[in-house]
PDB file of C-alpha atoms and ligand atoms in Angstrom:
ATOM      1  CA  MET A 271       0.008  -0.006  -0.013  1.00  0.00           C
ATOM      2  CA  THR A 272       1.405   3.384  -0.969  1.00  0.00           C
ATOM      3  CA  LEU A 273       0.292   6.871   0.045  1.00  0.00           C
ATOM      4  CA  ARG A 274       1.622   9.590  -2.259  1.00  0.00           C
ATOM      5  CA  PHE A 275       1.264  13.350  -1.697  1.00  0.00           C
ATOM      6  CA  LEU A 276       3.166  16.656  -1.497  1.00  0.00           C
ATOM      7  CA  ALA A 277       4.690  17.897   1.810  1.00  0.00           C
ATOM      8  CA  GLU A 278       2.683  21.031   2.587  1.00  0.00           C
ATOM      9  CA  PRO A 279       3.517  24.227   4.520  1.00  0.00           C
ATOM     10  CA  SER A 280       1.240  22.997   7.334  1.00  0.00           C
ATOM     11  CA  ASP A 281       3.742  20.068   7.863  1.00  0.00           C
ATOM     12  CA  MET A 282       6.656  22.514   8.502  1.00  0.00           C
ATOM     13  CA  ASN A 283       8.919  22.607  11.582  1.00  0.00           C
ATOM     14  CA  PHE A 284      10.670  25.712  12.957  1.00  0.00           C
ATOM     15  CA  LEU A 285      13.569  25.274  10.497  1.00  0.00           C
ATOM     16  CA  GLY A 286      11.343  25.179   7.438  1.00  0.00           C
ATOM     17  CA  LYS A 287      11.505  21.434   6.802  1.00  0.00           C
ATOM     18  CA  VAL A 288       8.972  18.702   7.572  1.00  0.00           C
ATOM     19  CA  PHE A 289       8.185  18.218  11.261  1.00  0.00           C
ATOM     20  CA  GLY A 290       9.039  14.731  12.597  1.00  0.00           C
ATOM     21  CA  GLY A 291       5.549  14.483  14.098  1.00  0.00           C
ATOM     22  CA  ALA A 292       4.048  14.911  10.613  1.00  0.00           C
ATOM     23  CA  VAL A 293       6.118  11.973   9.329  1.00  0.00           C
ATOM     24  CA  MET A 294       4.985   9.844  12.294  1.00  0.00           C
ATOM     25  CA  LYS A 295       1.370  10.697  11.478  1.00  0.00           C
ATOM     26  CA  TRP A 296       1.899   9.584   7.852  1.00  0.00           C
ATOM     27  CA  ILE A 297       3.438   6.322   9.093  1.00  0.00           C
ATOM     28  CA  ASP A 298       0.444   5.722  11.362  1.00  0.00           C
ATOM     29  CA  LEU A 299      -2.035   6.498   8.559  1.00  0.00           C
ATOM     30  CA  ALA A 300      -0.300   4.187   6.033  1.00  0.00           C
ATOM     31  CA  GLY A 301      -0.001   1.403   8.640  1.00  0.00           C
ATOM     32  CA  TYR A 302      -3.656   1.834   9.622  1.00  0.00           C
ATOM     33  CA  THR A 303      -4.831   1.610   6.001  1.00  0.00           C
ATOM     34  CA  CYS A 304      -2.793  -1.550   5.545  1.00  0.00           C
ATOM     35  CA  ALA A 305      -4.046  -3.108   8.787  1.00  0.00           C
ATOM     36  CA  VAL A 306      -7.752  -2.450   8.249  1.00  0.00           C
ATOM     37  CA  GLY A 307      -7.448  -3.591   4.641  1.00  0.00           C
ATOM     38  CA  TRP A 308      -5.931  -6.897   5.758  1.00  0.00           C
ATOM     39  CA  SER A 309      -8.106  -7.569   8.775  1.00  0.00           C
ATOM     40  CA  GLY A 310     -11.371  -6.049   7.626  1.00  0.00           C
ATOM     41  CA  GLN A 311     -11.623  -4.720  11.213  1.00  0.00           C
ATOM     42  CA  TYR A 312     -11.017  -1.418  12.977  1.00  0.00           C
ATOM     43  CA  SER A 313      -7.392  -1.567  14.183  1.00  0.00           C
ATOM     44  CA  VAL A 314      -5.347   0.337  16.717  1.00  0.00           C
ATOM     45  CA  THR A 315      -1.620   1.033  16.971  1.00  0.00           C
ATOM     46  CA  VAL A 316      -0.030  -0.964  19.748  1.00  0.00           C
ATOM     47  CA  TYR A 317       3.640  -0.382  19.018  1.00  0.00           C
ATOM     48  CA  VAL A 318       5.938   1.687  16.793  1.00  0.00           C
ATOM     49  CA  GLY A 319       9.601   0.804  16.775  1.00  0.00           C
ATOM     50  CA  GLY A 320      12.940   2.061  15.630  1.00  0.00           C
ATOM     51  CA  ILE A 321      12.042   5.336  13.972  1.00  0.00           C
ATOM     52  CA  ARG A 322      15.254   7.063  12.840  1.00  0.00           C
ATOM     53  CA  PHE A 323      15.072  10.066  10.476  1.00  0.00           C
ATOM     54  CA  TYR A 324      17.887   9.675   7.929  1.00  0.00           C
ATOM     55  CA  GLU A 325      17.155  12.603   5.633  1.00  0.00           C
ATOM     56  CA  PRO A 326      15.072  15.772   6.069  1.00  0.00           C
ATOM     57  CA  ILE A 327      11.989  16.136   3.887  1.00  0.00           C
ATOM     58  CA  LEU A 328      11.513  19.521   2.265  1.00  0.00           C
ATOM     59  CA  ILE A 329       8.234  21.352   1.899  1.00  0.00           C
ATOM     60  CA  GLY A 330       6.952  20.890  -1.639  1.00  0.00           C
ATOM     61  CA  HIS A 331       8.673  17.544  -2.082  1.00  0.00           C
ATOM     62  CA  LEU A 332       6.745  14.514  -3.211  1.00  0.00           C
ATOM     63  CA  VAL A 333       6.403  11.982  -0.412  1.00  0.00           C
ATOM     64  CA  GLU A 334       5.731   8.261  -0.760  1.00  0.00           C
ATOM     65  CA  VAL A 335       4.819   6.183   2.274  1.00  0.00           C
ATOM     66  CA  HIS A 336       5.087   2.468   1.526  1.00  0.00           C
ATOM     67  CA  ALA A 337       3.425   0.072   3.975  1.00  0.00           C
ATOM     68  CA  LYS A 338       3.731  -3.715   3.736  1.00  0.00           C
ATOM     69  CA  LEU A 339       2.411  -6.440   6.001  1.00  0.00           C
ATOM     70  CA  ILE A 340       5.328  -8.684   7.045  1.00  0.00           C
ATOM     71  CA  TYR A 341       3.947 -10.746   9.950  1.00  0.00           C
ATOM     72  CA  THR A 342       0.631 -11.636  11.558  1.00  0.00           C
ATOM     73  CA  GLY A 343       0.125 -13.009  15.040  1.00  0.00           C
ATOM     74  CA  ARG A 344      -3.289 -14.023  16.428  1.00  0.00           C
ATOM     75  CA  THR A 345      -4.640 -10.469  16.644  1.00  0.00           C
ATOM     76  CA  SER A 346      -1.652  -8.337  15.628  1.00  0.00           C
ATOM     77  CA  MET A 347      -0.307  -7.198  12.234  1.00  0.00           C
ATOM     78  CA  HIS A 348       3.338  -6.140  11.885  1.00  0.00           C
ATOM     79  CA  ILE A 349       3.740  -3.610   9.079  1.00  0.00           C
ATOM     80  CA  MET A 350       6.995  -2.357   7.591  1.00  0.00           C
ATOM     81  CA  VAL A 351       6.834   1.286   6.587  1.00  0.00           C
ATOM     82  CA  ASP A 352       9.355   3.166   4.409  1.00  0.00           C
ATOM     83  CA  VAL A 353       9.045   6.902   3.803  1.00  0.00           C
ATOM     84  CA  LEU A 354      10.739   8.294   0.684  1.00  0.00           C
ATOM     85  CA  ALA A 355      10.753  11.847  -0.631  1.00  0.00           C
ATOM     86  CA  GLY A 356      12.200  13.893  -3.442  1.00  0.00           C
ATOM     87  CA  ASP A 357      11.790  16.927  -5.661  1.00  0.00           C
ATOM     88  CA  PRO A 358       8.768  16.289  -7.912  1.00  0.00           C
ATOM     89  CA  ARG A 359      10.715  17.877 -10.820  1.00  0.00           C
ATOM     90  CA  GLY A 360      13.188  14.949 -10.745  1.00  0.00           C
ATOM     91  CA  HIS A 361      13.198  11.237 -10.157  1.00  0.00           C
ATOM     92  CA  ALA A 362      15.640  10.991  -7.245  1.00  0.00           C
ATOM     93  CA  PHE A 363      13.843   9.812  -4.121  1.00  0.00           C
ATOM     94  CA  LYS A 364      15.708   9.441  -0.828  1.00  0.00           C
ATOM     95  CA  LYS A 365      14.657   7.221   2.049  1.00  0.00           C
ATOM     96  CA  SER A 366      13.786   9.454   4.982  1.00  0.00           C
ATOM     97  CA  THR A 367      12.824   6.778   7.461  1.00  0.00           C
ATOM     98  CA  HIS A 368      11.972   3.131   7.976  1.00  0.00           C
ATOM     99  CA  CYS A 369      10.138   1.515  10.853  1.00  0.00           C
ATOM    100  CA  ILE A 370       7.927  -1.344  11.972  1.00  0.00           C
ATOM    101  CA  ILE A 371       4.488  -0.464  13.281  1.00  0.00           C
ATOM    102  CA  VAL A 372       2.233  -2.982  14.946  1.00  0.00           C
ATOM    103  CA  PHE A 373      -1.557  -2.823  14.835  1.00  0.00           C
ATOM    104  CA  VAL A 374      -4.112  -4.928  16.689  1.00  0.00           C
ATOM    105  CA  ALA A 375      -7.555  -5.579  15.207  1.00  0.00           C
ATOM    106  CA  VAL A 376     -10.295  -4.752  17.714  1.00  0.00           C
ATOM    107  CA  ASP A 377     -14.032  -5.225  18.072  1.00  0.00           C
ATOM    108  CA  GLU A 378     -16.539  -2.490  18.946  1.00  0.00           C
ATOM    109  CA  ASP A 379     -15.519  -2.693  22.635  1.00  0.00           C
ATOM    110  CA  GLY A 380     -11.826  -2.256  21.771  1.00  0.00           C
ATOM    111  CA  LYS A 381     -11.006  -5.931  22.536  1.00  0.00           C
ATOM    112  CA  PRO A 382      -8.463  -7.705  20.322  1.00  0.00           C
ATOM    113  CA  VAL A 383      -9.967 -10.015  17.671  1.00  0.00           C
ATOM    114  CA  PRO A 384      -8.239 -12.588  15.447  1.00  0.00           C
ATOM    115  CA  VAL A 385      -6.865 -11.554  12.027  1.00  0.00           C
ATOM    116  CA  PRO A 386      -6.464 -13.690   8.890  1.00  0.00           C
ATOM    117  CA  SER A 387      -3.029 -15.298   8.883  1.00  0.00           C
ATOM    118  CA  TRP A 388      -0.480 -13.894   6.410  1.00  0.00           C
ATOM    119  CA  GLU A 389       1.675 -16.560   4.763  1.00  0.00           C
ATOM    120  CA  PRO A 390       4.924 -15.476   3.075  1.00  0.00           C
ATOM    121  CA  VAL A 391       5.139 -16.612  -0.568  1.00  0.00           C
ATOM    122  CA  THR A 392       8.259 -15.110  -2.072  1.00  0.00           C
ATOM    123  CA  GLU A 393      11.825 -15.376  -0.738  1.00  0.00           C
ATOM    124  CA  GLU A 394      11.649 -11.687   0.114  1.00  0.00           C
ATOM    125  CA  ASP A 395       8.453 -12.236   2.106  1.00  0.00           C
ATOM    126  CA  VAL A 396      10.102 -15.074   4.061  1.00  0.00           C
ATOM    127  CA  SER A 397      13.078 -12.928   4.841  1.00  0.00           C
ATOM    128  CA  LEU A 398      10.840 -10.015   5.950  1.00  0.00           C
ATOM    129  CA  GLN A 399       8.823 -12.323   8.208  1.00  0.00           C
ATOM    130  CA  GLN A 400      12.053 -13.521   9.826  1.00  0.00           C
ATOM    131  CA  TYR A 401      13.092  -9.883  10.228  1.00  0.00           C
ATOM    132  CA  ALA A 402       9.777  -9.201  12.083  1.00  0.00           C
ATOM    133  CA  LEU A 403      10.352 -12.200  14.343  1.00  0.00           C
ATOM    134  CA  ARG A 404      13.914 -11.173  15.147  1.00  0.00           C
ATOM    135  CA  LEU A 405      12.734  -7.667  16.038  1.00  0.00           C
ATOM    136  CA  MET A 406      10.047  -9.172  18.318  1.00  0.00           C
ATOM    137  CA  GLY A 407      12.785 -11.059  20.149  1.00  0.00           C
ATOM    138  CA  LEU A 408      14.943  -7.947  20.502  1.00  0.00           C
ATOM    139  CA  ARG A 409      11.957  -5.926  21.754  1.00  0.00           C
ATOM    140  CA  LYS A 410      11.511  -8.243  24.734  1.00  0.00           C
ATOM    141  CA  GLY A 411      14.869  -7.092  26.143  1.00  0.00           C
ATOM    142  CA  VAL A 412      14.044  -3.435  25.471  1.00  0.00           C
ATOM    143  CA  GLU A 413      10.644  -3.739  27.158  1.00  0.00           C
ATOM    144  CA  GLU A 414      12.189  -5.456  30.210  1.00  0.00           C
ATOM    145  CA  GLU A 415      14.716  -2.645  30.446  1.00  0.00           C
ATOM    146  CA  MET A 416      11.982   0.021  30.157  1.00  0.00           C
ATOM    147  CA  SER A 417       9.430  -1.650  32.435  1.00  0.00           C
ATOM    148  CA  ALA A 418      10.825  -0.082  35.611  1.00  0.00           C
ATOM    149  CA  HIS A 419      10.171   3.377  34.162  1.00  0.00           C
ATOM    150  CA  ILE A 420       6.712   2.734  32.708  1.00  0.00           C
ATOM    151  CA  GLY A 421       4.972   2.470  36.060  1.00  0.00           C
ATOM    152  CA  ARG A 422       2.528  -0.324  35.190  1.00  0.00           C
TER     153      ARG A 422
HETATM  154  C1  COA B 168      -3.938  -2.710  21.672  1.00  0.00           C
HETATM  155  C2  COA B 168      -4.762  -3.205  22.867  1.00  0.00           C
HETATM  156  C3  COA B 168      -6.225  -3.375  22.431  1.00  0.00           C
HETATM  157  C4  COA B 168      -4.209  -4.567  23.256  1.00  0.00           C
HETATM  158  O1  COA B 168      -4.903  -4.990  24.367  1.00  0.00           O
HETATM  159  P1  COA B 168      -4.281  -6.085  25.364  1.00  0.00           P
HETATM  160  O2  COA B 168      -5.245  -6.349  26.409  1.00  0.00           O
HETATM  161  O3  COA B 168      -2.895  -5.658  25.749  1.00  0.00           O
HETATM  162  O4  COA B 168      -4.245  -7.335  24.413  1.00  0.00           O
HETATM  163  P2  COA B 168      -3.257  -8.562  24.359  1.00  0.00           P
HETATM  164  O5  COA B 168      -2.342  -8.665  25.532  1.00  0.00           O
HETATM  165  O6  COA B 168      -4.164  -9.739  24.028  1.00  0.00           O
HETATM  166  O7  COA B 168      -2.354  -8.240  23.080  1.00  0.00           O
HETATM  167  C5  COA B 168      -2.965  -8.107  21.806  1.00  0.00           C
HETATM  168  C6  COA B 168      -1.887  -8.189  20.747  1.00  0.00           C
HETATM  169  O8  COA B 168      -1.017  -7.077  20.933  1.00  0.00           O
HETATM  170  C7  COA B 168       0.344  -7.536  20.837  1.00  0.00           C
HETATM  171  N1  COA B 168       1.193  -6.679  21.617  1.00  0.00           N
HETATM  172  C8  COA B 168       1.066  -6.271  22.879  1.00  0.00           C
HETATM  173  N2  COA B 168       2.088  -5.490  23.218  1.00  0.00           N
HETATM  174  C9  COA B 168       2.908  -5.398  22.144  1.00  0.00           C
HETATM  175  C10 COA B 168       4.130  -4.761  21.868  1.00  0.00           C
HETATM  176  N3  COA B 168       4.752  -4.027  22.771  1.00  0.00           N
HETATM  177  N4  COA B 168       4.674  -4.894  20.626  1.00  0.00           N
HETATM  178  C11 COA B 168       4.073  -5.619  19.683  1.00  0.00           C
HETATM  179  N5  COA B 168       2.874  -6.259  19.879  1.00  0.00           N
HETATM  180  C12 COA B 168       2.297  -6.162  21.097  1.00  0.00           C
HETATM  181  C13 COA B 168       0.265  -8.939  21.510  1.00  0.00           C
HETATM  182  O9  COA B 168       1.401  -9.690  21.137  1.00  0.00           O
HETATM  183  C14 COA B 168      -1.010  -9.444  20.913  1.00  0.00           C
HETATM  184  O10 COA B 168      -0.760  -9.898  19.574  1.00  0.00           O
HETATM  185  P3  COA B 168      -1.084 -11.417  19.095  1.00  0.00           P
HETATM  186  O11 COA B 168      -2.565 -11.659  19.424  1.00  0.00           O
HETATM  187  O12 COA B 168      -0.884 -11.382  17.621  1.00  0.00           O
HETATM  188  O13 COA B 168      -0.143 -12.332  19.822  1.00  0.00           O
HETATM  189  C15 COA B 168      -4.680  -2.216  24.071  1.00  0.00           C
HETATM  190  O14 COA B 168      -3.364  -2.245  24.635  1.00  0.00           O
HETATM  191  C16 COA B 168      -5.013  -0.797  23.667  1.00  0.00           C
HETATM  192  O15 COA B 168      -6.192  -0.453  23.521  1.00  0.00           O
HETATM  193  N6  COA B 168      -4.000   0.065  23.569  1.00  0.00           N
HETATM  194  C17 COA B 168      -4.210   1.449  23.110  1.00  0.00           C
HETATM  195  C18 COA B 168      -4.239   1.472  21.576  1.00  0.00           C
HETATM  196  C19 COA B 168      -4.357   2.910  21.091  1.00  0.00           C
HETATM  197  O16 COA B 168      -5.230   3.655  21.535  1.00  0.00           O
HETATM  198  N7  COA B 168      -3.504   3.276  20.156  1.00  0.00           N
HETATM  199  C20 COA B 168      -3.459   4.599  19.634  1.00  0.00           C
HETATM  200  C21 COA B 168      -2.410   5.433  20.312  1.00  0.00           C
HETATM  201  S1  COA B 168      -2.971   6.095  21.804  1.00  0.00           S
END
């Protein structure tokens, strides 16, 4: 799933480039579209990991937000999101950020509900599924480390 649009003046930070919060919103929107499309259910963000901004995005540049499902659990969907941007007068797009965002399908009461299982077909899909599983493993250590500061 790809969202494609121009970075607008309303997305601007105090230095005249795109605000990081605007990029995070785009990531959430692309992930949400992918998650509800797969599950056929309303879905909520449960986790966003590893956002690092590699390149600034300039106002007026064309932005592409690519979202791809790479793993499903019982109720969760792990979606890989890449954000690319470039001058619409040329063809050179640079990757601004990459992250994994996890959505959970929920019912009308906000309770998790099962999602259709995603089975990797191509070699690339298999490798991306393994990537998602490795990140899940790494996250356990991070969450243990953070738990003392979360207060719940
Ligand atoms: C998402 C939510 C419904 C999950 O409820 P819960 O009672 O914790 O449910 P569960 O423990 O059964 O977990 C549900 C799924 O979330 C996954 N999950 C929970 N914490 C996770 C984390 N840190 N990273 C990745 N997945 C996680 C679980 O693995 C499970 O997936 P699975 O069924 O595929 O194994 C609940 O936490 C919630 O409503 N959170 C707020 C969501 C929201 O409002 N988001 C917008 C930003 S405020």
